[in-house]
Amino acid sequence: MPTFRRIASFALAATVLTGLQAQVPVRDAAELQKQLDRLQTLGSVLYIAAHPDDENTAVLATLSKGRNLRTAYLSITRGGGGQDLIGPDLGDGLAALRTQELLAARRIDGAEQFFTSAVDFGYSKTAEESLRIWNHDRVLGDVVRTIRTFRPDVILTRFPPDARAGHGHHIASALLAIEAFQAAADPSRYPEQIRAGLRPWQATRLLWNHFRFTDDAPKPAPGSLTLDVGAYDPLLGRSYGEVAAESRSQHRSQGFGVLAQRGQREESFELLAGRPAKADLFEGLDLTWSRLPGTGEVASLLREARQGFRADRPAEVLPRLLRALTALRALPSGLQADPLVQAKTAELEAVIAAAAGLWVEAVADRQSLAPGDPLTVNAALLLRGGHPLVLESLSLEAVTPEGARSLMSRQDGKPLPDNLPRKETFTFTVPADTPLSQPHWLGGPGSAIWAGLSESPAPFRLRARLAGAEGPFEVVVPVQFRFRDPVRGERYQPLAVVPPALVNLAEQVQIFASPKAQEVRLKVLAGASAASGRVRLVVPAAWIVEPRESAFTLDRAGEEKDLSFRLTPPAGPASGELRVEVDTGAGFTPARSLVRLDYPHIPLQTLLPEARARLERFDLRHNGHRIGYVMGAGDDIPQALRRIGYEVELLPDEALAREDLARFDAIVLGIRAFNTRPALRTLKERLHAYVAAGGTEVVLYTVNTGFPGINAAMVTDAIGPYPFKVGRKRITDETAPVRFLLPGHPVFHWPNELTAGDFEGWVQERSLYDAEGWDARYTPLLGMADPGEPEDSGALIVAKHGKGTYVYTGLAFFRQLPDGVPGATRLFANLLALGHAHE
């Protein structure tokens, strides 16, 4: 019978899983000494803000590495509503990327990471809108749960609870923190959490960490507390400000690479709730083991271990560390269940393994696998510290939302030889209930028990139980895939558990500009070692698909087969959804696609969204077919244009500089091109000459932050043939009414006749980074406003330049076109045809 390690309570689940994910690898004796220092301190602090990259990494690094406090960042959202500077990922893909960027940052600054269930729906101008869309009560419950689980002594917010915070999400994050500060201590609030094992928790104080993005920012209020975040740490060989810069620079998708700040630098904090303090954030708090009854022996042993530590012989402190662990485990069961004790136990076991010079790994023979597949895991243990240890047992465990169970176990009882690897091989069949590698926060397995955690745990892990003369300890490591990268050397990737067969549609949006049938292409991939079955398309009643289904046979994992269907739309305008179903022997079920995010600064991420496509039937005409595209930060507009019949050629700098641009009917500069393509500083003149000769240039939004050092700066302010500025105005309400300022302009009539109805069905937002202060030779064409605000006319401006037309637009085409929004597609086709319009 398999052995199950059941998780007794929600509190214990969150604490144990967080501890496993949050351990910072100890790489050298200096870091080990810092971890020994950390074992002496029992305080904790929770930092709360709205998005990935909102956190103050200087504060996190100082509190975690300088004050040795258990430190965590709670990001209300995962940032999927933003933009991406390094690729085309939006929505769920961007949220997954930014989640991993936060985890990369935490591995550097030493803090832990939590989230709520709130979805980043894009820029919001009010907290009321944010809390309504997020569902205030649900997200407040998430914050309360995090506080009751993590049990911080002090809570910090990045933003004030008012208009000074700017973004509605920012304001809402502070309001949630203030409300949760009280609610977490009230057992009548969210009582289901109490019934699940959590206990009420009252943090001592809640403070706002003033932000200073510019030199002329308001001064902190009198009586504010301060913290020096620029102190130098000789064990690290750098200051906390330097650590913070490396941490913050992990937010690459947002262009947040920063320069390190060296020297003294004070952060200030203003009390929002709780007990006042005069000099220090943790004033009046006991941050020692004395706060826990019966832990005097533990504290004494840990203190002796720290005092006896020698960098050249770290294993000499193992006897005291092992006795301290034994004493911790001898505490009453109620105290052992305390999240603080759980966290310190996990920290202590990690320090024991590091002091012993112990290396433990579990490597699978493949990265991608399916339930029912055979899998071999090679385990290796290497003892390098010189202190004798006995390997008592090895257990390979499967992890599911219901708990962890042992798949295979080996009893040993033999001493580990010094600096000679001990190897064991486990071969087994992947259980049928192994969770697929769809993140729990995207509806994958474990959405309840793992809620709030950064990511789902690895599907398999190795548990090694070892013992010294003074007592036993355990090391638990995830099963991973290891490979050699020809450039970067040894690399590890997390395992991906996938269905036996996956289906990737060639297009996630199918647009029909006429009643004619079109081909729907898809690719079936073998997730299992072999797969066969049938695929069918499920479409709305008015649509006709042929054939009804197609068979496939795949003989090995990774093999692919191309299939195609013919889809006939209705005669008139229509919208709907196409779903793919697959049958591999147990009946038709929704098929899943394979999406991988592979960036050098994060682990490989696997997403398994359902295979489906948006169907749009609307009349569309275009004039001018050959488009040059200057890619900026990355978007999917070129593919969206190809989908509707354009020939699109991506233009590198060399082509812009030397090739004949007159062959293009229009040239489009993608989002943030003027942030990411330095050559445009000079090549813009060649583009303007192309316009003067009769071409059409369409420039999609670029970013002008106004904050030095934040995001990417524009490579030039002069991006048009005549002066204008890129502002920060945006229309966040995607349903905001749109007014045609010059109704007779060709852009509204040719080749597609536009009406107000073409601005229905837009997604997330109307526009961002609109133009302002433009020269009189530009003509604004659209007027729009968010509720309660004056009309803005900078979302679309055009100008005649010589024989051609220049366009700057903040309209969110990078969202609308890939999503197949009919009106936005028709408007963009008209913009591309301006060079052929008859005025």
mmCIF file of N, CA and C in Angstrom, residues 184-289:
data_model
loop_
_atom_site.group_PDB
_atom_site.id
_atom_site.type_symbol
_atom_site.label_atom_id
_atom_site.label_comp_id
_atom_site.label_asym_id
_atom_site.label_seq_id
_atom_site.Cartn_x
_atom_site.Cartn_y
_atom_site.Cartn_z
ATOM 1 N N ALA A 184 -8.074 40.062 9.725
ATOM 2 C CA ALA A 184 -7.322 38.832 9.999
ATOM 3 C C ALA A 184 -7.364 38.465 11.473
ATOM 4 N N ALA A 185 -7.571 39.453 12.333
ATOM 5 C CA ALA A 185 -7.602 39.202 13.777
ATOM 6 C C ALA A 185 -8.997 38.866 14.283
ATOM 7 N N ASP A 186 -9.993 38.973 13.433
ATOM 8 C CA ASP A 186 -11.387 38.786 13.843
ATOM 9 C C ASP A 186 -11.860 37.393 13.414
ATOM 10 N N PRO A 187 -12.092 36.487 14.369
ATOM 11 C CA PRO A 187 -12.482 35.113 14.007
ATOM 12 C C PRO A 187 -13.842 35.044 13.305
ATOM 13 N N SER A 188 -14.638 36.109 13.396
ATOM 14 C CA SER A 188 -15.932 36.109 12.721
ATOM 15 C C SER A 188 -15.812 36.467 11.240
ATOM 16 N N ARG A 189 -14.646 36.968 10.829
ATOM 17 C CA ARG A 189 -14.420 37.281 9.416
ATOM 18 C C ARG A 189 -13.769 36.072 8.748
ATOM 19 N N TYR A 190 -14.343 35.628 7.682
ATOM 20 C CA TYR A 190 -13.880 34.458 6.930
ATOM 21 C C TYR A 190 -13.694 33.250 7.864
ATOM 22 N N PRO A 191 -14.764 32.879 8.552
ATOM 23 C CA PRO A 191 -14.666 31.773 9.530
ATOM 24 C C PRO A 191 -14.300 30.443 8.886
ATOM 25 N N GLU A 192 -14.559 30.286 7.575
ATOM 26 C CA GLU A 192 -14.190 29.029 6.926
ATOM 27 C C GLU A 192 -12.688 28.800 6.988
ATOM 28 N N GLN A 193 -11.904 29.876 7.034
ATOM 29 C CA GLN A 193 -10.451 29.729 7.176
ATOM 30 C C GLN A 193 -10.103 29.192 8.561
ATOM 31 N N ILE A 194 -10.831 29.648 9.553
ATOM 32 C CA ILE A 194 -10.602 29.168 10.925
ATOM 33 C C ILE A 194 -10.957 27.688 11.020
ATOM 34 N N ARG A 195 -12.073 27.320 10.398
ATOM 35 C CA ARG A 195 -12.478 25.907 10.422
ATOM 36 C C ARG A 195 -11.468 25.034 9.693
ATOM 37 N N ALA A 196 -10.745 25.602 8.710
ATOM 38 C CA ALA A 196 -9.760 24.831 7.953
ATOM 39 C C ALA A 196 -8.414 24.741 8.663
ATOM 40 N N GLY A 197 -8.279 25.376 9.828
ATOM 41 C CA GLY A 197 -7.048 25.231 10.604
ATOM 42 C C GLY A 197 -6.260 26.491 10.826
ATOM 43 N N LEU A 198 -6.608 27.588 10.169
ATOM 44 C CA LEU A 198 -5.908 28.848 10.414
ATOM 45 C C LEU A 198 -6.385 29.465 11.717
ATOM 46 N N ARG A 199 -5.557 30.329 12.267
ATOM 47 C CA ARG A 199 -5.922 31.035 13.488
ATOM 48 C C ARG A 199 -5.930 32.535 13.236
ATOM 49 N N PRO A 200 -6.761 33.277 13.955
ATOM 50 C CA PRO A 200 -6.730 34.741 13.809
ATOM 51 C C PRO A 200 -5.331 35.271 14.105
ATOM 52 N N TRP A 201 -4.986 36.371 13.442
ATOM 53 C CA TRP A 201 -3.661 36.960 13.664
ATOM 54 C C TRP A 201 -3.746 38.482 13.595
ATOM 55 N N GLN A 202 -3.214 39.116 14.629
ATOM 56 C CA GLN A 202 -3.147 40.570 14.652
ATOM 57 C C GLN A 202 -1.698 41.005 14.522
ATOM 58 N N ALA A 203 -1.363 41.569 13.385
ATOM 59 C CA ALA A 203 -0.036 42.159 13.229
ATOM 60 C C ALA A 203 0.076 43.371 14.142
ATOM 61 N N THR A 204 1.288 43.715 14.497
ATOM 62 C CA THR A 204 1.491 44.805 15.450
ATOM 63 C C THR A 204 1.236 46.166 14.823
ATOM 64 N N ARG A 205 1.706 46.379 13.623
ATOM 65 C CA ARG A 205 1.509 47.685 12.979
ATOM 66 C C ARG A 205 1.509 47.539 11.463
ATOM 67 N N LEU A 206 0.865 48.499 10.831
ATOM 68 C CA LEU A 206 0.764 48.580 9.377
ATOM 69 C C LEU A 206 1.279 49.948 8.965
ATOM 70 N N LEU A 207 2.234 49.964 8.024
ATOM 71 C CA LEU A 207 2.846 51.220 7.611
ATOM 72 C C LEU A 207 2.909 51.319 6.094
ATOM 73 N N TRP A 208 2.863 52.564 5.627
ATOM 74 C CA TRP A 208 3.033 52.847 4.206
ATOM 75 C C TRP A 208 4.489 53.221 3.955
ATOM 76 N N ASN A 209 5.112 52.481 3.046
ATOM 77 C CA ASN A 209 6.482 52.775 2.608
ATOM 78 C C ASN A 209 6.405 53.849 1.525
ATOM 79 N N HIS A 210 6.770 55.089 1.893
ATOM 80 C CA HIS A 210 6.683 56.191 0.933
ATOM 81 C C HIS A 210 7.445 55.853 -0.345
ATOM 82 N N PHE A 211 6.870 56.202 -1.473
ATOM 83 C CA PHE A 211 7.591 56.005 -2.727
ATOM 84 C C PHE A 211 8.137 57.336 -3.205
ATOM 85 N N ARG A 212 9.334 57.268 -3.798
ATOM 86 C CA ARG A 212 10.006 58.474 -4.277
ATOM 87 C C ARG A 212 10.564 58.187 -5.667
ATOM 88 N N PHE A 213 9.690 58.312 -6.663
ATOM 89 C CA PHE A 213 10.118 58.036 -8.028
ATOM 90 C C PHE A 213 10.832 59.226 -8.662
ATOM 91 N N THR A 214 10.646 60.404 -8.081
ATOM 92 C CA THR A 214 11.303 61.604 -8.595
ATOM 93 C C THR A 214 11.882 62.389 -7.433
ATOM 94 N N ASP A 215 12.839 63.266 -7.726
ATOM 95 C CA ASP A 215 13.495 64.040 -6.675
ATOM 96 C C ASP A 215 12.555 65.024 -6.000
ATOM 97 N N ASP A 216 11.507 65.458 -6.702
ATOM 98 C CA ASP A 216 10.594 66.439 -6.131
ATOM 99 C C ASP A 216 9.365 65.788 -5.501
ATOM 100 N N ALA A 217 9.445 64.479 -5.181
ATOM 101 C CA ALA A 217 8.331 63.794 -4.537
ATOM 102 C C ALA A 217 8.082 64.404 -3.161
ATOM 103 N N PRO A 218 6.825 64.354 -2.674
ATOM 104 C CA PRO A 218 6.513 64.930 -1.357
ATOM 105 C C PRO A 218 7.368 64.327 -0.250
ATOM 106 N N LYS A 219 7.732 65.162 0.703
ATOM 107 C CA LYS A 219 8.537 64.696 1.831
ATOM 108 C C LYS A 219 7.691 63.847 2.774
ATOM 109 N N PRO A 220 8.315 62.872 3.448
ATOM 110 C CA PRO A 220 7.579 62.056 4.411
ATOM 111 C C PRO A 220 6.975 62.908 5.521
ATOM 112 N N ALA A 221 5.875 62.437 6.068
ATOM 113 C CA ALA A 221 5.210 63.146 7.149
ATOM 114 C C ALA A 221 6.078 63.143 8.411
ATOM 115 N N PRO A 222 5.956 64.159 9.259
ATOM 116 C CA PRO A 222 6.705 64.175 10.522
ATOM 117 C C PRO A 222 6.382 62.931 11.351
ATOM 118 N N GLY A 223 7.403 62.393 11.990
ATOM 119 C CA GLY A 223 7.219 61.201 12.800
ATOM 120 C C GLY A 223 7.350 59.907 12.035
ATOM 121 N N SER A 224 7.627 59.976 10.743
ATOM 122 C CA SER A 224 7.798 58.755 9.955
ATOM 123 C C SER A 224 9.049 58.007 10.393
ATOM 124 N N LEU A 225 8.995 56.695 10.340
ATOM 125 C CA LEU A 225 10.156 55.867 10.659
ATOM 126 C C LEU A 225 11.050 55.753 9.436
ATOM 127 N N THR A 226 12.317 55.490 9.663
ATOM 128 C CA THR A 226 13.257 55.374 8.549
ATOM 129 C C THR A 226 14.026 54.054 8.636
ATOM 130 N N LEU A 227 14.521 53.638 7.471
ATOM 131 C CA LEU A 227 15.325 52.420 7.367
ATOM 132 C C LEU A 227 16.407 52.675 6.335
ATOM 133 N N ASP A 228 17.651 52.467 6.719
ATOM 134 C CA ASP A 228 18.766 52.621 5.790
ATOM 135 C C ASP A 228 18.859 51.361 4.934
ATOM 136 N N VAL A 229 18.607 51.494 3.629
ATOM 137 C CA VAL A 229 18.641 50.343 2.726
ATOM 138 C C VAL A 229 19.922 50.323 1.905
ATOM 139 N N GLY A 230 20.886 51.158 2.263
ATOM 140 C CA GLY A 230 22.133 51.207 1.514
ATOM 141 C C GLY A 230 23.326 50.651 2.255
ATOM 142 N N ALA A 231 23.077 50.001 3.397
ATOM 143 C CA ALA A 231 24.183 49.499 4.213
ATOM 144 C C ALA A 231 24.983 48.434 3.470
ATOM 145 N N TYR A 232 26.269 48.406 3.735
ATOM 146 C CA TYR A 232 27.177 47.430 3.120
ATOM 147 C C TYR A 232 27.263 46.199 3.997
ATOM 148 N N ASP A 233 27.209 45.025 3.393
ATOM 149 C CA ASP A 233 27.304 43.760 4.114
ATOM 150 C C ASP A 233 28.596 43.072 3.701
ATOM 151 N N PRO A 234 29.586 42.998 4.571
ATOM 152 C CA PRO A 234 30.872 42.406 4.192
ATOM 153 C C PRO A 234 30.769 40.928 3.848
ATOM 154 N N LEU A 235 29.807 40.208 4.421
ATOM 155 C CA LEU A 235 29.650 38.801 4.073
ATOM 156 C C LEU A 235 29.149 38.637 2.639
ATOM 157 N N LEU A 236 28.299 39.555 2.203
ATOM 158 C CA LEU A 236 27.827 39.519 0.827
ATOM 159 C C LEU A 236 28.824 40.128 -0.140
ATOM 160 N N GLY A 237 29.662 41.014 0.380
ATOM 161 C CA GLY A 237 30.600 41.725 -0.477
ATOM 162 C C GLY A 237 29.940 42.821 -1.287
ATOM 163 N N ARG A 238 28.751 43.220 -0.897
ATOM 164 C CA ARG A 238 28.034 44.309 -1.550
ATOM 165 C C ARG A 238 26.950 44.834 -0.617
ATOM 166 N N SER A 239 26.358 45.939 -1.018
ATOM 167 C CA SER A 239 25.330 46.553 -0.192
ATOM 168 C C SER A 239 23.967 45.956 -0.526
ATOM 169 N N TYR A 240 23.002 46.239 0.360
ATOM 170 C CA TYR A 240 21.643 45.767 0.099
ATOM 171 C C TYR A 240 21.044 46.497 -1.104
ATOM 172 N N GLY A 241 21.493 47.703 -1.349
ATOM 173 C CA GLY A 241 21.060 48.411 -2.546
ATOM 174 C C GLY A 241 21.529 47.729 -3.819
ATOM 175 N N GLU A 242 22.724 47.172 -3.788
ATOM 176 C CA GLU A 242 23.229 46.436 -4.945
ATOM 177 C C GLU A 242 22.471 45.122 -5.130
ATOM 178 N N VAL A 243 22.156 44.443 -4.028
ATOM 179 C CA VAL A 243 21.333 43.236 -4.104
ATOM 180 C C VAL A 243 19.967 43.585 -4.686
ATOM 181 N N ALA A 244 19.406 44.704 -4.219
ATOM 182 C CA ALA A 244 18.082 45.123 -4.672
ATOM 183 C C ALA A 244 18.064 45.410 -6.161
ATOM 184 N N ALA A 245 19.124 46.009 -6.684
ATOM 185 C CA ALA A 245 19.175 46.321 -8.113
ATOM 186 C C ALA A 245 19.176 45.042 -8.942
ATOM 187 N N GLU A 246 19.938 44.047 -8.502
ATOM 188 C CA GLU A 246 19.937 42.774 -9.224
ATOM 189 C C GLU A 246 18.562 42.122 -9.156
ATOM 190 N N SER A 247 17.925 42.201 -7.992
ATOM 191 C CA SER A 247 16.596 41.628 -7.833
ATOM 192 C C SER A 247 15.592 42.334 -8.738
ATOM 193 N N ARG A 248 15.569 43.645 -8.698
ATOM 194 C CA ARG A 248 14.595 44.396 -9.501
ATOM 195 C C ARG A 248 14.811 44.191 -10.996
ATOM 196 N N SER A 249 16.036 43.987 -11.381
ATOM 197 C CA SER A 249 16.340 43.828 -12.802
ATOM 198 C C SER A 249 15.852 42.502 -13.373
ATOM 199 N N GLN A 250 15.292 41.638 -12.529
ATOM 200 C CA GLN A 250 14.677 40.414 -13.042
ATOM 201 C C GLN A 250 13.354 40.695 -13.737
ATOM 202 N N HIS A 251 12.783 41.888 -13.530
ATOM 203 C CA HIS A 251 11.513 42.239 -14.170
ATOM 204 C C HIS A 251 11.775 42.699 -15.599
ATOM 205 N N ARG A 252 12.354 41.813 -16.377
ATOM 206 C CA ARG A 252 12.800 42.177 -17.721
ATOM 207 C C ARG A 252 11.636 42.448 -18.658
ATOM 208 N N SER A 253 10.534 41.761 -18.463
ATOM 209 C CA SER A 253 9.398 41.968 -19.357
ATOM 210 C C SER A 253 8.843 43.379 -19.247
ATOM 211 N N GLN A 254 9.161 44.066 -18.161
ATOM 212 C CA GLN A 254 8.678 45.433 -17.958
ATOM 213 C C GLN A 254 9.766 46.480 -18.175
ATOM 214 N N GLY A 255 10.932 46.042 -18.632
ATOM 215 C CA GLY A 255 12.011 46.995 -18.862
ATOM 216 C C GLY A 255 12.496 47.646 -17.586
ATOM 217 N N PHE A 256 12.558 46.881 -16.485
ATOM 218 C CA PHE A 256 12.931 47.455 -15.197
ATOM 219 C C PHE A 256 14.363 47.133 -14.783
ATOM 220 N N GLY A 257 15.237 46.927 -15.740
ATOM 221 C CA GLY A 257 16.644 46.855 -15.383
ATOM 222 C C GLY A 257 17.090 48.194 -14.812
ATOM 223 N N VAL A 258 17.763 48.170 -13.677
ATOM 224 C CA VAL A 258 18.130 49.416 -12.991
ATOM 225 C C VAL A 258 19.611 49.427 -12.648
ATOM 226 N N LEU A 259 20.134 50.618 -12.427
ATOM 227 C CA LEU A 259 21.493 50.793 -11.929
ATOM 228 C C LEU A 259 21.504 50.628 -10.420
ATOM 229 N N ALA A 260 22.559 50.032 -9.902
ATOM 230 C CA ALA A 260 22.684 49.863 -8.457
ATOM 231 C C ALA A 260 22.923 51.210 -7.788
ATOM 232 N N GLN A 261 22.331 51.388 -6.619
ATOM 233 C CA GLN A 261 22.562 52.579 -5.802
ATOM 234 C C GLN A 261 23.480 52.195 -4.651
ATOM 235 N N ARG A 262 24.557 52.915 -4.512
ATOM 236 C CA ARG A 262 25.540 52.615 -3.475
ATOM 237 C C ARG A 262 25.611 53.772 -2.494
ATOM 238 N N GLY A 263 25.840 53.425 -1.258
ATOM 239 C CA GLY A 263 25.901 54.436 -0.218
ATOM 240 C C GLY A 263 24.599 54.518 0.557
ATOM 241 N N GLN A 264 24.620 55.295 1.621
ATOM 242 C CA GLN A 264 23.462 55.393 2.508
ATOM 243 C C GLN A 264 22.239 55.900 1.754
ATOM 244 N N ARG A 265 21.107 55.262 2.020
ATOM 245 C CA ARG A 265 19.845 55.680 1.405
ATOM 246 C C ARG A 265 18.716 55.287 2.344
ATOM 247 N N GLU A 266 17.930 56.261 2.718
ATOM 248 C CA GLU A 266 16.869 56.015 3.685
ATOM 249 C C GLU A 266 15.517 55.849 3.009
ATOM 250 N N GLU A 267 14.783 54.843 3.460
ATOM 251 C CA GLU A 267 13.377 54.687 3.124
ATOM 252 C C GLU A 267 12.564 55.108 4.343
ATOM 253 N N SER A 268 11.411 55.706 4.112
ATOM 254 C CA SER A 268 10.590 56.183 5.223
ATOM 255 C C SER A 268 9.239 55.473 5.218
ATOM 256 N N PHE A 269 8.617 55.423 6.400
ATOM 257 C CA PHE A 269 7.401 54.657 6.613
ATOM 258 C C PHE A 269 6.451 55.449 7.506
ATOM 259 N N GLU A 270 5.206 55.516 7.094
ATOM 260 C CA GLU A 270 4.185 56.260 7.829
ATOM 261 C C GLU A 270 3.136 55.295 8.372
ATOM 262 N N LEU A 271 2.804 55.432 9.663
ATOM 263 C CA LEU A 271 1.865 54.517 10.307
ATOM 264 C C LEU A 271 0.460 54.684 9.715
ATOM 265 N N LEU A 272 -0.145 53.560 9.333
ATOM 266 C CA LEU A 272 -1.535 53.549 8.867
ATOM 267 C C LEU A 272 -2.477 52.941 9.895
ATOM 268 N N ALA A 273 -1.990 51.992 10.687
ATOM 269 C CA ALA A 273 -2.821 51.342 11.698
ATOM 270 C C ALA A 273 -1.914 50.605 12.669
ATOM 271 N N GLY A 274 -2.449 50.328 13.866
ATOM 272 C CA GLY A 274 -1.701 49.555 14.834
ATOM 273 C C GLY A 274 -0.925 50.402 15.816
ATOM 274 N N ARG A 275 -0.014 49.743 16.532
ATOM 275 C CA ARG A 275 0.741 50.368 17.612
ATOM 276 C C ARG A 275 1.808 51.315 17.060
ATOM 277 N N PRO A 276 1.830 52.562 17.501
ATOM 278 C CA PRO A 276 2.852 53.506 17.026
ATOM 279 C C PRO A 276 4.247 53.083 17.476
ATOM 280 N N ALA A 277 5.246 53.566 16.774
ATOM 281 C CA ALA A 277 6.648 53.347 17.135
ATOM 282 C C ALA A 277 7.393 54.647 16.937
ATOM 283 N N LYS A 278 8.448 54.841 17.708
ATOM 284 C CA LYS A 278 9.200 56.088 17.644
ATOM 285 C C LYS A 278 10.475 55.988 16.814
ATOM 286 N N ALA A 279 11.089 54.802 16.791
ATOM 287 C CA ALA A 279 12.419 54.741 16.183
ATOM 288 C C ALA A 279 12.615 53.603 15.198
ATOM 289 N N ASP A 280 11.847 52.518 15.320
ATOM 290 C CA ASP A 280 12.156 51.338 14.510
ATOM 291 C C ASP A 280 10.864 50.638 14.115
ATOM 292 N N LEU A 281 10.876 50.015 12.934
ATOM 293 C CA LEU A 281 9.707 49.300 12.446
ATOM 294 C C LEU A 281 9.260 48.202 13.396
ATOM 295 N N PHE A 282 10.218 47.585 14.112
ATOM 296 C CA PHE A 282 9.918 46.443 14.972
ATOM 297 C C PHE A 282 10.022 46.797 16.449
ATOM 298 N N GLU A 283 9.885 48.053 16.737
ATOM 299 C CA GLU A 283 9.969 48.543 18.117
ATOM 300 C C GLU A 283 8.936 47.833 19.004
ATOM 301 N N GLY A 284 9.416 47.387 20.164
ATOM 302 C CA GLY A 284 8.529 46.748 21.130
ATOM 303 C C GLY A 284 8.231 45.294 20.848
ATOM 304 N N LEU A 285 8.841 44.722 19.817
ATOM 305 C CA LEU A 285 8.574 43.335 19.460
ATOM 306 C C LEU A 285 9.725 42.438 19.890
ATOM 307 N N ASP A 286 9.399 41.274 20.390
ATOM 308 C CA ASP A 286 10.405 40.276 20.732
ATOM 309 C C ASP A 286 10.709 39.472 19.469
ATOM 310 N N LEU A 287 11.903 39.601 18.945
ATOM 311 C CA LEU A 287 12.287 38.909 17.716
ATOM 312 C C LEU A 287 13.193 37.720 17.997
ATOM 313 N N THR A 288 13.175 37.227 19.229
ATOM 314 C CA THR A 288 14.024 36.102 19.613
ATOM 315 C C THR A 288 13.166 34.867 19.892
ATOM 316 N N TRP A 289 13.845 33.756 20.174
ATOM 317 C CA TRP A 289 13.136 32.523 20.498
ATOM 318 C C TRP A 289 12.336 32.632 21.786
#
